[in-house]
Structure formats: C-alpha cells, structure tokens
Short mmCIF file of C-alpha atoms in Angstrom, two decimals:
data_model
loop_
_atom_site.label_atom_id
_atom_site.label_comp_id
_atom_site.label_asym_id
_atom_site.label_seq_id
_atom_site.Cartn_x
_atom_site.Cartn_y
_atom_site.Cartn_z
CA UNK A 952 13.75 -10.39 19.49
CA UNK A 953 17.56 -8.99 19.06
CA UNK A 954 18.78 -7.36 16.20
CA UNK A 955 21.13 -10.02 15.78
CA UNK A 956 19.15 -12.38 15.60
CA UNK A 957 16.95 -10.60 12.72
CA UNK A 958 20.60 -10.08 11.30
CA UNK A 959 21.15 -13.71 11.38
CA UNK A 960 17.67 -14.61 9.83
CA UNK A 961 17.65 -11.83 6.98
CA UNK A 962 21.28 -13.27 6.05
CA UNK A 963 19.80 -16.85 6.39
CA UNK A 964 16.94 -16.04 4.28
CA UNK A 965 18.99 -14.17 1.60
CA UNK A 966 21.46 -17.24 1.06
CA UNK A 967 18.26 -19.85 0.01
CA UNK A 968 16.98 -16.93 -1.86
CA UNK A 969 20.10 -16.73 -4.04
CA UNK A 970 20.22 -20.30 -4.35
CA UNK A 971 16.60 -21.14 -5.90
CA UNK A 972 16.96 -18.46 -7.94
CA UNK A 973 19.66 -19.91 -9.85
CA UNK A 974 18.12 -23.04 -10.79
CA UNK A 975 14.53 -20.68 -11.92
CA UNK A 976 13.60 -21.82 -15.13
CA UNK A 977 10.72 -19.05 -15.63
CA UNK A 978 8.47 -19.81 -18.87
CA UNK A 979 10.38 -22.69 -20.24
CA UNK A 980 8.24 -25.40 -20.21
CA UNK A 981 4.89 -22.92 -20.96
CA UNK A 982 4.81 -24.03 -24.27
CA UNK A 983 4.36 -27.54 -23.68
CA UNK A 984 0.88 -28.36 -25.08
CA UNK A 985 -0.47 -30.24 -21.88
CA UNK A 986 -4.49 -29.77 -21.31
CA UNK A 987 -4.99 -29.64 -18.33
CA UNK A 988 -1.87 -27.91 -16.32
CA UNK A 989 -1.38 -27.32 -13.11
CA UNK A 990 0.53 -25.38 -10.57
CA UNK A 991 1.67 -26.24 -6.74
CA UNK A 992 2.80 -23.53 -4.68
CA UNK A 993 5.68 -24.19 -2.54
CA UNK A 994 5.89 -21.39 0.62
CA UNK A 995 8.98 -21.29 2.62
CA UNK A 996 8.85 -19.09 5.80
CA UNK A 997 11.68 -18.49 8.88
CA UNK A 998 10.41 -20.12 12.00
CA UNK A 999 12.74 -19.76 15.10
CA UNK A 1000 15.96 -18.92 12.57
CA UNK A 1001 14.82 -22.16 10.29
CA UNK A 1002 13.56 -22.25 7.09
CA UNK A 1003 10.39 -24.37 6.70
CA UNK A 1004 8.02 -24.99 4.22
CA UNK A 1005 3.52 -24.91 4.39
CA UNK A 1006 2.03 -28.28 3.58
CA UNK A 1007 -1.97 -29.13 3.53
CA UNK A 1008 -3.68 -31.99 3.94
CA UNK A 1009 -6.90 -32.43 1.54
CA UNK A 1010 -10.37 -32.31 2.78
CA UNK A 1011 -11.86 -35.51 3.49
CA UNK A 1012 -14.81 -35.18 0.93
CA UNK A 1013 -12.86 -34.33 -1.62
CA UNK A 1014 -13.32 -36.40 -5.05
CA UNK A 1015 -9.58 -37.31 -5.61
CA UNK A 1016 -6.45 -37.53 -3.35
CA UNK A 1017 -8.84 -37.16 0.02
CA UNK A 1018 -6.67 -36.96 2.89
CA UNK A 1019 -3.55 -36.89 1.21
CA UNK A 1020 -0.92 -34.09 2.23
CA UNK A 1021 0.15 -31.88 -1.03
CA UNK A 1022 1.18 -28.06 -1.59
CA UNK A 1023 -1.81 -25.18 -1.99
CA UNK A 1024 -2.46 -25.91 -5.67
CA UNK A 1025 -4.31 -27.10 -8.75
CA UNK A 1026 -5.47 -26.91 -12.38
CA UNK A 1027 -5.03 -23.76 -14.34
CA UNK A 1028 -7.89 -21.27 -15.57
CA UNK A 1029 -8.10 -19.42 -18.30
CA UNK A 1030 -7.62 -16.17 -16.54
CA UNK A 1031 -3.95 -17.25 -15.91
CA UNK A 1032 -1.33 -15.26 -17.32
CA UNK A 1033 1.12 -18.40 -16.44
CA UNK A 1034 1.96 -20.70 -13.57
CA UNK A 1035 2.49 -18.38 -10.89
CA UNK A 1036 -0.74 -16.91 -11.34
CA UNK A 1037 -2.58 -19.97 -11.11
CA UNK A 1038 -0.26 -21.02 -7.39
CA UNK A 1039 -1.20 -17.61 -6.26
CA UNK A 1040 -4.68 -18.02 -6.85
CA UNK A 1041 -4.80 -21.24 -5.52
CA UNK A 1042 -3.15 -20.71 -2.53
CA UNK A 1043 -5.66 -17.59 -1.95
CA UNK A 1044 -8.52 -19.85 -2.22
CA UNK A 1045 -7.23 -22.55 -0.51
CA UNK A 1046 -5.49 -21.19 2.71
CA UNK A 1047 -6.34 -17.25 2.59
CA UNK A 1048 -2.81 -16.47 1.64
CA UNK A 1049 -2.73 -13.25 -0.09
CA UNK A 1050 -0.87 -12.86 -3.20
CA UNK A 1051 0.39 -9.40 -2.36
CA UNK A 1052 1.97 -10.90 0.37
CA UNK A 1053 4.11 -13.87 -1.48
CA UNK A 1054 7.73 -12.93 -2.80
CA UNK A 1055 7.64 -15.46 -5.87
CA UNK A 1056 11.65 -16.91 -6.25
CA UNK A 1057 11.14 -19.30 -9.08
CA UNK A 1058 9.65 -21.92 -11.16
CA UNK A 1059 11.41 -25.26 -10.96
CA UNK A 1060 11.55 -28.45 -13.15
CA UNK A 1061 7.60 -29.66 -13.41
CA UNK A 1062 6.06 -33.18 -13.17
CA UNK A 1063 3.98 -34.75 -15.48
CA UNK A 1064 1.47 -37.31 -13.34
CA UNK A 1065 -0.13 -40.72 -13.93
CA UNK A 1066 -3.26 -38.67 -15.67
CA UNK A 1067 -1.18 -36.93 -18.33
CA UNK A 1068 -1.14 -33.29 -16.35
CA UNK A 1069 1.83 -31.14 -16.02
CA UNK A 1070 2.51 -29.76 -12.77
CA UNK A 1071 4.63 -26.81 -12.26
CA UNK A 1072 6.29 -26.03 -8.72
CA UNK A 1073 6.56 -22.22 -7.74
CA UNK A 1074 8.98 -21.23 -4.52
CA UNK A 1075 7.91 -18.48 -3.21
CA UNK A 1076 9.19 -16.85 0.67
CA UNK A 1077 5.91 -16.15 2.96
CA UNK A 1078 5.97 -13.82 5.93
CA UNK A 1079 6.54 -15.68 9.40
CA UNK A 1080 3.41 -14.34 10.87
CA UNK A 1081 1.18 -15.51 7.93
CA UNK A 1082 -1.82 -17.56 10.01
CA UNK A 1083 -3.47 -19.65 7.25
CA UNK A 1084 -7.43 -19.59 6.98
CA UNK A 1085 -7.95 -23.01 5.77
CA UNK A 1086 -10.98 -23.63 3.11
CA UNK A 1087 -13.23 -26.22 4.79
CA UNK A 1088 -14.05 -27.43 1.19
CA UNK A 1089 -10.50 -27.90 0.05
CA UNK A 1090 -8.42 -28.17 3.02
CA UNK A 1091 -8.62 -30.07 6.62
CA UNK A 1092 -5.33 -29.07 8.22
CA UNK A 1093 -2.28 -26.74 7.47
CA UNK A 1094 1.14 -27.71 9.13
CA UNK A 1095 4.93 -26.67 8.91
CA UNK A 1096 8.01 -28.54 7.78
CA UNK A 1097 11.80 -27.57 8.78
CA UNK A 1098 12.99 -27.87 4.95
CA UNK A 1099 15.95 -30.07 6.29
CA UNK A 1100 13.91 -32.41 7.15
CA UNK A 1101 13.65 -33.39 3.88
CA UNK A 1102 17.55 -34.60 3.45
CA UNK A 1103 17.44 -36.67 6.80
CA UNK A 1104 17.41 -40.21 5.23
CA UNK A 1105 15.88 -41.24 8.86
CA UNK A 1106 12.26 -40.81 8.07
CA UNK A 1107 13.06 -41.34 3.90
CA UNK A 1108 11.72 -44.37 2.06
CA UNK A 1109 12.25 -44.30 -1.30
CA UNK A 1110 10.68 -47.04 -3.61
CA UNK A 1111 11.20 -47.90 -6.92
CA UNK A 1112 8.47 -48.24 -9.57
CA UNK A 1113 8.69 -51.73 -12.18
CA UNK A 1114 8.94 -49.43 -15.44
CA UNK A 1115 11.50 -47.26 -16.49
CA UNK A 1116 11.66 -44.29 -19.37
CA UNK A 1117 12.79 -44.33 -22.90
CA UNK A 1118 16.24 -43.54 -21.51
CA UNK A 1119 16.22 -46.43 -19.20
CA UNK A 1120 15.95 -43.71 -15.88
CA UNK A 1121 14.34 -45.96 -12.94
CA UNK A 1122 11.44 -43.98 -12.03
CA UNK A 1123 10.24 -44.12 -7.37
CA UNK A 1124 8.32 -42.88 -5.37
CA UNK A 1125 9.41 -40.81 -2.11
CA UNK A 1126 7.42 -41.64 1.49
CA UNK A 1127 8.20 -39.35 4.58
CA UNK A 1128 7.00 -40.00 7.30
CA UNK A 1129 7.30 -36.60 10.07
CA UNK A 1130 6.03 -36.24 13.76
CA UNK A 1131 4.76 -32.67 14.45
CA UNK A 1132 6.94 -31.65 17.49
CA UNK A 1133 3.99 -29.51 18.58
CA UNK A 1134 0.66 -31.43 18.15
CA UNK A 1135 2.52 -34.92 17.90
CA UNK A 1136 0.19 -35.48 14.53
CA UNK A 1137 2.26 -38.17 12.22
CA UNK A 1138 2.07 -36.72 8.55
CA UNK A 1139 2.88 -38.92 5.15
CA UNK A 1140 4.34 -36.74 2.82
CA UNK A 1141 4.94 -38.88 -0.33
CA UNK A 1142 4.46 -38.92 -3.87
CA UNK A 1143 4.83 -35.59 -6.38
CA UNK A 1144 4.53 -33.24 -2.87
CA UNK A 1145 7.67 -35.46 -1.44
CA UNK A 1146 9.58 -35.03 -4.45
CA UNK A 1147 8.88 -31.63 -5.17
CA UNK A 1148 9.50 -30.98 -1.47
CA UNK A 1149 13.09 -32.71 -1.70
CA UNK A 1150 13.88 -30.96 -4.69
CA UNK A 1151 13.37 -27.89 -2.84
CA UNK A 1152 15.71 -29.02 0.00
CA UNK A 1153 18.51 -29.67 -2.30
CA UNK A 1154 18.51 -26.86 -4.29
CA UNK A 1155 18.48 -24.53 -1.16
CA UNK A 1156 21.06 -25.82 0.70
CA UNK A 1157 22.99 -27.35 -1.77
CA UNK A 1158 23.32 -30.51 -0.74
CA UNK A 1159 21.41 -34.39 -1.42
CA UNK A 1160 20.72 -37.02 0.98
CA UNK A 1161 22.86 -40.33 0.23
CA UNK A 1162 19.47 -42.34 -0.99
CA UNK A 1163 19.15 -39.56 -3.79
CA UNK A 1164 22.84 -40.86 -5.15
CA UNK A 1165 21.94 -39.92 -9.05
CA UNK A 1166 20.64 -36.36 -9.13
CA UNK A 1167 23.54 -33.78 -10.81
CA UNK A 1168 22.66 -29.85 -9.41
CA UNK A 1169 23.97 -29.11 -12.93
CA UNK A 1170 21.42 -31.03 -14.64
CA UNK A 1171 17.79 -31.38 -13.77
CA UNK A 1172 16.41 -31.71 -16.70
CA UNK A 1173 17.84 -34.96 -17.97
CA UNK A 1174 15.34 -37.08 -15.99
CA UNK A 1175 12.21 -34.55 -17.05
CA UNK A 1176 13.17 -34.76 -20.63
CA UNK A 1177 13.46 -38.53 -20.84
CA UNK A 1178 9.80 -38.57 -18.73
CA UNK A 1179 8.11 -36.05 -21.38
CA UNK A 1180 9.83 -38.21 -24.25
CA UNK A 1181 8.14 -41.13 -23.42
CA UNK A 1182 4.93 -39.41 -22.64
CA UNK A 1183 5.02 -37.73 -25.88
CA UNK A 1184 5.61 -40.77 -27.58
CA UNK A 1185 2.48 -42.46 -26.07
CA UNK A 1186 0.07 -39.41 -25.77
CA UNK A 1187 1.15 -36.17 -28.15
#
C-alpha cells in the first residue's frame, strides 16, 4: 500500500465529502408531524481507490419487504434525539456497525412512502476494513456497490407511475439491476433504496445520468414539496 496511493484516496474521499455536505439539510424536515418516521443509513467506504456504498438484503422471514435489498434502517424510537440517531442504531443492530466508528456527512431530502412514513437518508463515510456481522433476524446478505454504478444508464430502468402530484411532477420508480463481480450474485436494487442510492451518486460527483433529465442540483426540494403537499392534503 504506497503513500500515494493513500494520498490519492484521502484526496478522493475529501472531494465527495465536501460535496454531500453542501446539499446537508440537518433538522429541516424534523418538524414534520409524520407518526411513524424513519431513517436509512447510507455508508460509503473506499474500496481499491473507489467509493462504494453497503446495501442489505432483508431476511427472508421478515413480515414486510422479505428479500428485498434496502439500506441498514427503520422506524424511529423514542430514545432518538433525531434521524441520525435512529440510522446509527439501526445499522448497529442490523449489521454490527458501530456508531463510534461512522463519520455522519449529512441528512438529505427524505421520502414519504405508500404507508404515509417519512424516511430520512443519512450519508455517512465507514472505514474500509469494517466486516459487517449481519443480524440473522433482520438481514440475509450484506454486499458493496461502486457508487458510479448508479449513473450508468446500462443496468437503469426507470418506470413511470399513472398518477402525478398536485404540481403535475410525474412520479417512477428506479430498477437496477447489478452483477457482483466477486460472487456473480445478481442484486435488484429498486424502489426508495434505488432512488436514495442515485441521489447519492449525483450529489457526490456532481453529475446525472441522461434518463434523470429533470433533476436541478440547485433545487431538490421542488419535487419533495409538491409530494408532501399532496400528502398533506389527503392525510394531515
């Protein structure tokens, strides 16, 4: 391992830093009186000089989403201070990650789902060596992105939903489809995790894939506005 290489990486790891944590939007959206929230944890990591991002795929016996692939994650408790908490805890239980050992960048634009629960993605950098410890109950595999991989429109389907919001956005869903180089396992990534993932992507290296044609770096919140609008309309 050269020092130039660790040179390279450190500067490499510094520039995606710098860039998510512009676009942190920290306790904006706590307010919002959604019962229950929830928070995904989103942890990047350098493998060979790449940045790549953790992904799990759900335990078979689980109740809802059973087999899908999503971040470490889920509902806050009451013992949460705020959204980071509650990904750091999560991810503890889920994959053993410790939360001493997670360097938090920021909180980015949440979701609101089908079932009415805000979702809050939290970036955070993970050490390289990190081996996750998987919780049989929760979790049935742990495997690694290259973050790119997300703005290759190759392995990108994008498909668009037959409603629209109260400020006539389109609203889609995102399918990847990606081939584990190592154990030649064939992962769907789609859904929130897909989006949350591309988000991610863009924001880091500053660029969007030619399928994502509307999104403006200099405003994100346009689309999440319109979607809590409606909702509010309908639910609040």
């Amino acid at each position: 391992f050269s020092l130039n290489l660790f040179v390279i990486q450190n500067v490499y790891y510094r520039k995606n830093q710098d860039s998510l944590k512009g676009y942190d939007l920290g306790n904006k959206f706590s307010h919002l009186p959604f019962k229950p929230k929830a928070s995904v944890l989103i942890p990047l990591f350098l493998k060979k000089g790449e940045v790549h991002v953790l992904l799990t795929v759900r335990a078979k016996q689980l109740k809802h989403f059973a087999g899908e692939i999503c971040f470490p994650g889920g509902k806050s408790d009451p013992a949460d201070n705020n959204e980071i908490d509650t990904a750091l805890r999560e991810a503890e239980e889920e994959i053993g990650l410790p939360r001493e050992k997670v360097n938090v960048i920021c909180r980015l634009v949440p979701a609101i789902t089908k079932a009415g629960i805000l979702v809050t993605p939290v970036v955070a950098f993970i050490e390289e060596r990190f081996q996750a410890r998987p919780n049989p109950d929760e979790v049935s595999d742990v495997f690694s992105v290259p973050l790119a991989y997300f703005l290759d429109t190759t392995d990108h389907d994008r498909q668009f939903l037959p409603r629209q919001t109260s400020q006539n956005l389109q609203e889609y869903l995102d399918f990847f489809t990606y081939q584990d180089p190592e154990t030649h396992k064939t992962y769907v990534i789609w859904g929130l995790t897909a989006s949350f993932a591309l988000l991610v992507a863009m924001l880091a290296f500053g660029k969007k894939p030619s399928i994502v044609s509307a999104f403006d770096f200099n405003d994100m919140l346009t689309h999440f506005e319109a979607r809590l609008k409606t909702y509010q309309q309908s639910n609040l």
